[in-house]
mmCIF file of C-alpha atoms in Angstrom:
data_model
loop_
_atom_site.group_PDB
_atom_site.id
_atom_site.type_symbol
_atom_site.label_atom_id
_atom_site.label_comp_id
_atom_site.label_asym_id
_atom_site.label_seq_id
_atom_site.Cartn_x
_atom_site.Cartn_y
_atom_site.Cartn_z
ATOM 1 C CA UNK C 1 -42.003 -45.924 20.800
ATOM 2 C CA UNK C 2 -39.406 -44.403 18.461
ATOM 3 C CA UNK C 3 -40.981 -42.487 15.605
ATOM 4 C CA UNK C 4 -39.201 -42.315 12.207
ATOM 5 C CA UNK C 5 -38.291 -38.658 12.872
ATOM 6 C CA UNK C 6 -36.814 -39.492 16.275
ATOM 7 C CA UNK C 7 -34.836 -42.410 14.785
ATOM 8 C CA UNK C 8 -33.471 -40.083 12.124
ATOM 9 C CA UNK C 9 -32.496 -37.508 14.778
ATOM 10 C CA UNK C 10 -30.658 -40.194 16.780
ATOM 11 C CA UNK C 11 -28.839 -41.270 13.625
ATOM 12 C CA UNK C 12 -27.797 -37.701 12.850
ATOM 13 C CA UNK C 13 -26.481 -37.283 16.412
ATOM 14 C CA UNK C 14 -24.552 -40.551 16.067
ATOM 15 C CA UNK C 15 -23.041 -39.401 12.770
ATOM 16 C CA UNK C 16 -21.929 -36.144 14.409
ATOM 17 C CA UNK C 17 -19.946 -38.166 16.974
ATOM 18 C CA UNK C 18 -17.976 -39.831 14.180
ATOM 19 C CA UNK C 19 -17.722 -37.270 11.399
ATOM 20 C CA UNK C 20 -15.648 -34.176 12.127
ATOM 21 C CA UNK C 21 -15.591 -32.666 8.638
ATOM 22 C CA UNK C 22 -15.428 -33.558 4.971
ATOM 23 C CA UNK C 23 -12.091 -34.320 3.355
ATOM 24 C CA UNK C 24 -10.718 -35.940 0.240
ATOM 25 C CA UNK C 25 -6.967 -35.614 0.601
ATOM 26 C CA UNK C 26 -4.557 -38.544 0.266
ATOM 27 C CA UNK C 27 -2.851 -39.638 3.497
ATOM 28 C CA UNK C 28 0.649 -41.079 3.324
ATOM 29 C CA UNK C 29 0.367 -44.462 5.010
ATOM 30 C CA UNK C 30 3.622 -44.589 6.874
ATOM 31 C CA UNK C 31 3.804 -46.866 9.905
ATOM 32 C CA UNK C 32 0.652 -46.776 12.055
ATOM 33 C CA UNK C 33 1.371 -46.266 15.771
ATOM 34 C CA UNK C 34 -0.143 -49.093 17.825
ATOM 35 C CA UNK C 35 1.495 -47.864 21.046
ATOM 36 C CA UNK C 36 4.199 -45.406 22.060
ATOM 37 C CA UNK C 37 6.918 -47.793 20.878
ATOM 38 C CA UNK C 38 5.212 -50.215 18.457
ATOM 39 C CA UNK C 39 4.167 -49.462 14.899
ATOM 40 C CA UNK C 40 2.665 -51.369 11.979
ATOM 41 C CA UNK C 41 3.208 -50.822 8.270
ATOM 42 C CA UNK C 42 0.101 -51.779 6.294
ATOM 43 C CA UNK C 43 0.646 -54.917 4.219
ATOM 44 C CA UNK C 44 -0.743 -55.830 0.779
ATOM 45 C CA UNK C 45 -3.842 -57.992 0.577
ATOM 46 C CA UNK C 46 -2.866 -61.685 0.859
ATOM 47 C CA UNK C 47 -3.933 -64.002 -1.943
ATOM 48 C CA UNK C 48 -6.558 -65.814 0.150
ATOM 49 C CA UNK C 49 -8.410 -62.504 0.762
ATOM 50 C CA UNK C 50 -7.902 -60.867 -2.652
ATOM 51 C CA UNK C 51 -11.087 -60.136 -4.593
ATOM 52 C CA UNK C 52 -13.243 -60.691 -1.515
ATOM 53 C CA UNK C 53 -15.999 -58.575 -0.034
ATOM 54 C CA UNK C 54 -17.005 -58.675 3.631
ATOM 55 C CA UNK C 55 -19.945 -57.088 5.437
ATOM 56 C CA UNK C 56 -19.666 -56.930 9.212
ATOM 57 C CA UNK C 57 -21.222 -55.318 12.258
ATOM 58 C CA UNK C 58 -18.549 -53.505 14.279
ATOM 59 C CA UNK C 59 -19.197 -52.842 17.965
ATOM 60 C CA UNK C 60 -16.823 -50.479 19.774
ATOM 61 C CA UNK C 61 -16.558 -50.350 23.571
ATOM 62 C CA UNK C 62 -14.410 -47.606 25.076
ATOM 63 C CA UNK C 63 -14.739 -45.235 28.043
ATOM 64 C CA UNK C 64 -18.153 -46.692 28.943
ATOM 65 C CA UNK C 65 -19.389 -45.917 25.414
ATOM 66 C CA UNK C 66 -20.863 -48.610 23.208
ATOM 67 C CA UNK C 67 -21.281 -47.837 19.509
ATOM 68 C CA UNK C 68 -22.214 -49.937 16.482
ATOM 69 C CA UNK C 69 -21.183 -49.406 12.874
ATOM 70 C CA UNK C 70 -21.869 -51.427 9.746
ATOM 71 C CA UNK C 71 -18.714 -52.027 7.729
ATOM 72 C CA UNK C 72 -18.355 -53.125 4.140
ATOM 73 C CA UNK C 73 -14.831 -54.100 3.119
ATOM 74 C CA UNK C 74 -13.749 -54.811 -0.462
ATOM 75 C CA UNK C 75 -10.232 -56.140 -1.039
ATOM 76 C CA UNK C 76 -8.253 -56.582 -4.236
ATOM 77 C CA UNK C 77 -4.533 -56.928 -4.894
ATOM 78 C CA UNK C 78 -4.478 -53.176 -5.642
ATOM 79 C CA UNK C 79 -6.547 -51.652 -2.849
ATOM 80 C CA UNK C 80 -8.746 -51.959 0.210
ATOM 81 C CA UNK C 81 -12.023 -50.032 0.360
ATOM 82 C CA UNK C 82 -13.770 -49.701 3.738
ATOM 83 C CA UNK C 83 -17.211 -48.092 3.984
ATOM 84 C CA UNK C 84 -18.782 -47.306 7.357
ATOM 85 C CA UNK C 85 -22.513 -46.795 7.888
ATOM 86 C CA UNK C 86 -24.918 -46.459 10.788
ATOM 87 C CA UNK C 87 -27.104 -49.504 11.371
ATOM 88 C CA UNK C 88 -29.908 -47.485 9.732
ATOM 89 C CA UNK C 89 -27.834 -47.149 6.571
ATOM 90 C CA UNK C 90 -26.560 -43.535 6.835
ATOM 91 C CA UNK C 91 -23.056 -43.187 5.390
ATOM 92 C CA UNK C 92 -20.313 -42.311 7.896
ATOM 93 C CA UNK C 93 -17.068 -42.597 5.931
ATOM 94 C CA UNK C 94 -15.214 -44.256 3.074
ATOM 95 C CA UNK C 95 -11.541 -45.172 3.298
ATOM 96 C CA UNK C 96 -9.549 -46.391 0.308
ATOM 97 C CA UNK C 97 -5.987 -47.610 0.713
ATOM 98 C CA UNK C 98 -4.068 -47.852 -2.548
ATOM 99 C CA UNK C 99 -1.331 -50.476 -2.325
ATOM 100 C CA UNK C 100 0.878 -49.243 -5.167
ATOM 101 C CA UNK C 101 0.967 -45.609 -4.073
ATOM 102 C CA UNK C 102 0.867 -46.486 -0.345
ATOM 103 C CA UNK C 103 -1.740 -43.789 0.196
ATOM 104 C CA UNK C 104 -5.162 -43.729 1.827
ATOM 105 C CA UNK C 105 -7.999 -41.462 0.738
ATOM 106 C CA UNK C 106 -10.730 -40.652 3.280
ATOM 107 C CA UNK C 107 -13.868 -38.794 2.217
ATOM 108 C CA UNK C 108 -14.563 -37.465 5.731
ATOM 109 C CA UNK C 109 -12.429 -36.579 8.732
ATOM 110 C CA UNK C 110 -13.637 -38.992 11.405
ATOM 111 C CA UNK C 111 -13.103 -39.037 15.150
ATOM 112 C CA UNK C 112 -10.810 -42.081 15.049
ATOM 113 C CA UNK C 113 -7.667 -42.629 13.001
ATOM 114 C CA UNK C 114 -8.684 -44.235 9.674
ATOM 115 C CA UNK C 115 -5.273 -45.879 9.388
ATOM 116 C CA UNK C 116 -5.838 -47.579 12.744
ATOM 117 C CA UNK C 117 -9.077 -49.030 11.367
ATOM 118 C CA UNK C 118 -7.095 -50.513 8.468
ATOM 119 C CA UNK C 119 -4.285 -51.723 10.745
ATOM 120 C CA UNK C 120 -6.578 -53.458 13.228
ATOM 121 C CA UNK C 121 -8.546 -55.002 10.387
ATOM 122 C CA UNK C 122 -5.298 -56.494 9.122
ATOM 123 C CA UNK C 123 -4.285 -57.672 12.615
ATOM 124 C CA UNK C 124 -7.584 -59.574 12.732
ATOM 125 C CA UNK C 125 -7.723 -61.000 9.202
ATOM 126 C CA UNK C 126 -4.248 -61.222 7.656
ATOM 127 C CA UNK C 127 -2.042 -64.336 8.102
ATOM 128 C CA UNK C 128 0.438 -64.096 10.980
ATOM 129 C CA UNK C 129 3.567 -64.221 8.797
ATOM 130 C CA UNK C 130 2.280 -61.318 6.669
ATOM 131 C CA UNK C 131 1.436 -59.209 9.747
ATOM 132 C CA UNK C 132 4.869 -59.834 11.267
ATOM 133 C CA UNK C 133 6.497 -58.334 8.171
ATOM 134 C CA UNK C 134 4.778 -55.044 9.045
ATOM 135 C CA UNK C 135 5.223 -55.030 12.826
ATOM 136 C CA UNK C 136 8.072 -53.047 14.377
ATOM 137 C CA UNK C 137 9.247 -53.927 17.917
ATOM 138 C CA UNK C 138 6.467 -56.483 18.374
ATOM 139 C CA UNK C 139 5.374 -59.959 17.305
ATOM 140 C CA UNK C 140 2.006 -61.575 16.601
ATOM 141 C CA UNK C 141 1.614 -65.268 17.484
ATOM 142 C CA UNK C 142 -1.057 -67.881 18.023
ATOM 143 C CA UNK C 143 -1.895 -67.591 21.724
ATOM 144 C CA UNK C 144 -0.014 -70.193 23.752
ATOM 145 C CA UNK C 145 -2.165 -72.829 25.426
ATOM 146 C CA UNK C 146 -5.197 -72.126 23.207
ATOM 147 C CA UNK C 147 -6.198 -74.849 20.767
ATOM 148 C CA UNK C 148 -6.520 -73.437 17.255
ATOM 149 C CA UNK C 149 -9.311 -74.945 15.140
ATOM 150 C CA UNK C 150 -11.131 -73.977 11.964
ATOM 151 C CA UNK C 151 -13.872 -72.360 14.081
ATOM 152 C CA UNK C 152 -11.975 -71.103 17.137
ATOM 153 C CA UNK C 153 -8.696 -69.174 16.998
ATOM 154 C CA UNK C 154 -6.810 -66.741 19.195
ATOM 155 C CA UNK C 155 -3.780 -64.591 18.454
ATOM 156 C CA UNK C 156 -1.724 -62.243 20.607
ATOM 157 C CA UNK C 157 0.419 -59.206 19.774
ATOM 158 C CA UNK C 158 3.403 -59.084 22.118
ATOM 159 C CA UNK C 159 6.146 -56.591 22.844
ATOM 160 C CA UNK C 160 8.542 -58.705 24.817
ATOM 161 C CA UNK C 161 6.361 -60.100 27.605
ATOM 162 C CA UNK C 162 3.805 -57.273 27.362
ATOM 163 C CA UNK C 163 0.480 -58.097 25.712
ATOM 164 C CA UNK C 164 -0.681 -55.302 23.411
ATOM 165 C CA UNK C 165 -3.641 -57.056 21.769
ATOM 166 C CA UNK C 166 -5.558 -60.281 22.008
ATOM 167 C CA UNK C 167 -7.742 -61.261 19.059
ATOM 168 C CA UNK C 168 -10.244 -64.057 19.598
ATOM 169 C CA UNK C 169 -12.280 -65.637 16.835
ATOM 170 C CA UNK C 170 -15.220 -67.992 17.287
ATOM 171 C CA UNK C 171 -17.076 -68.900 14.115
ATOM 172 C CA UNK C 172 -18.040 -65.574 12.466
ATOM 173 C CA UNK C 173 -17.296 -63.318 15.477
ATOM 174 C CA UNK C 174 -13.922 -61.736 16.273
ATOM 175 C CA UNK C 175 -13.129 -59.780 19.431
ATOM 176 C CA UNK C 176 -10.063 -57.532 19.402
ATOM 177 C CA UNK C 177 -8.933 -56.289 22.827
ATOM 178 C CA UNK C 178 -6.421 -53.453 23.047
ATOM 179 C CA UNK C 179 -4.864 -54.140 26.434
ATOM 180 C CA UNK C 180 -2.880 -50.889 26.669
ATOM 181 C CA UNK C 181 -5.580 -48.425 25.621
ATOM 182 C CA UNK C 182 -8.449 -50.403 27.145
ATOM 183 C CA UNK C 183 -10.947 -50.738 24.318
ATOM 184 C CA UNK C 184 -12.638 -53.636 22.562
ATOM 185 C CA UNK C 185 -13.792 -54.161 18.999
ATOM 186 C CA UNK C 186 -16.264 -56.921 18.243
ATOM 187 C CA UNK C 187 -16.517 -57.749 14.547
ATOM 188 C CA UNK C 188 -19.466 -59.935 13.587
ATOM 189 C CA UNK C 189 -19.144 -61.059 9.992
ATOM 190 C CA UNK C 190 -22.546 -60.977 8.289
ATOM 191 C CA UNK C 191 -21.617 -61.923 4.727
ATOM 192 C CA UNK C 192 -18.624 -62.706 2.528
ATOM 193 C CA UNK C 193 -18.536 -62.856 -1.249
ATOM 194 C CA UNK C 194 -16.286 -62.943 -4.302
ATOM 195 C CA UNK C 195 -15.807 -59.628 -6.082
ATOM 196 C CA UNK C 196 -16.618 -59.814 -9.760
ATOM 197 C CA UNK C 197 -14.456 -58.366 -12.501
ATOM 198 C CA UNK C 198 -17.090 -55.631 -12.951
ATOM 199 C CA UNK C 199 -16.696 -54.642 -9.276
ATOM 200 C CA UNK C 200 -12.925 -54.276 -9.758
ATOM 201 C CA UNK C 201 -13.343 -52.125 -12.869
ATOM 202 C CA UNK C 202 -15.860 -49.890 -11.049
ATOM 203 C CA UNK C 203 -13.435 -49.412 -8.145
ATOM 204 C CA UNK C 204 -10.686 -48.369 -10.534
ATOM 205 C CA UNK C 205 -12.942 -45.768 -12.199
ATOM 206 C CA UNK C 206 -14.064 -44.289 -8.864
ATOM 207 C CA UNK C 207 -10.542 -43.665 -7.555
ATOM 208 C CA UNK C 208 -9.713 -39.996 -6.977
#
């Protein structure tokens, strides 16, 4: 049986795998490299997702490692704020992308590229035509031969005939497969809500 102290120790060890050091410096969000020859420029929040909040459980599978992170995403026309926590509620990181300045601020240096987190979030959630405006040397399409419904969807990122990503959605679960770098992200949406005007004002005040 796991005691509270042992659970806390496991959480601290998990945090140490993610967090490298503290930081609070703006990052210029130039094109995010998705492969050696394909990049993606982050795109503004589309109208259908503006002023929305999403809580999701993110499961990462890579190199025989399986990790889980709770994500809270808040999106307005001005910025995207992503907060990552352990399933026990310990804070891992906060990423804020500011649309107008095209900069991201990360409060901790984490073991994965924070801009990739934002890019792959957009590949999963943004409309296809918006994503294609940001893709260089690649194209995202609805997967051929797969029936698209309100509850089941699949999209593919292609470079010529080469598949870079497949993104499958069934109800509230999305699975993003990176075919070139051999990892999978499973995003299980737990809740979605409208951001209030007070939330937006608070976000503005908290910006660095």
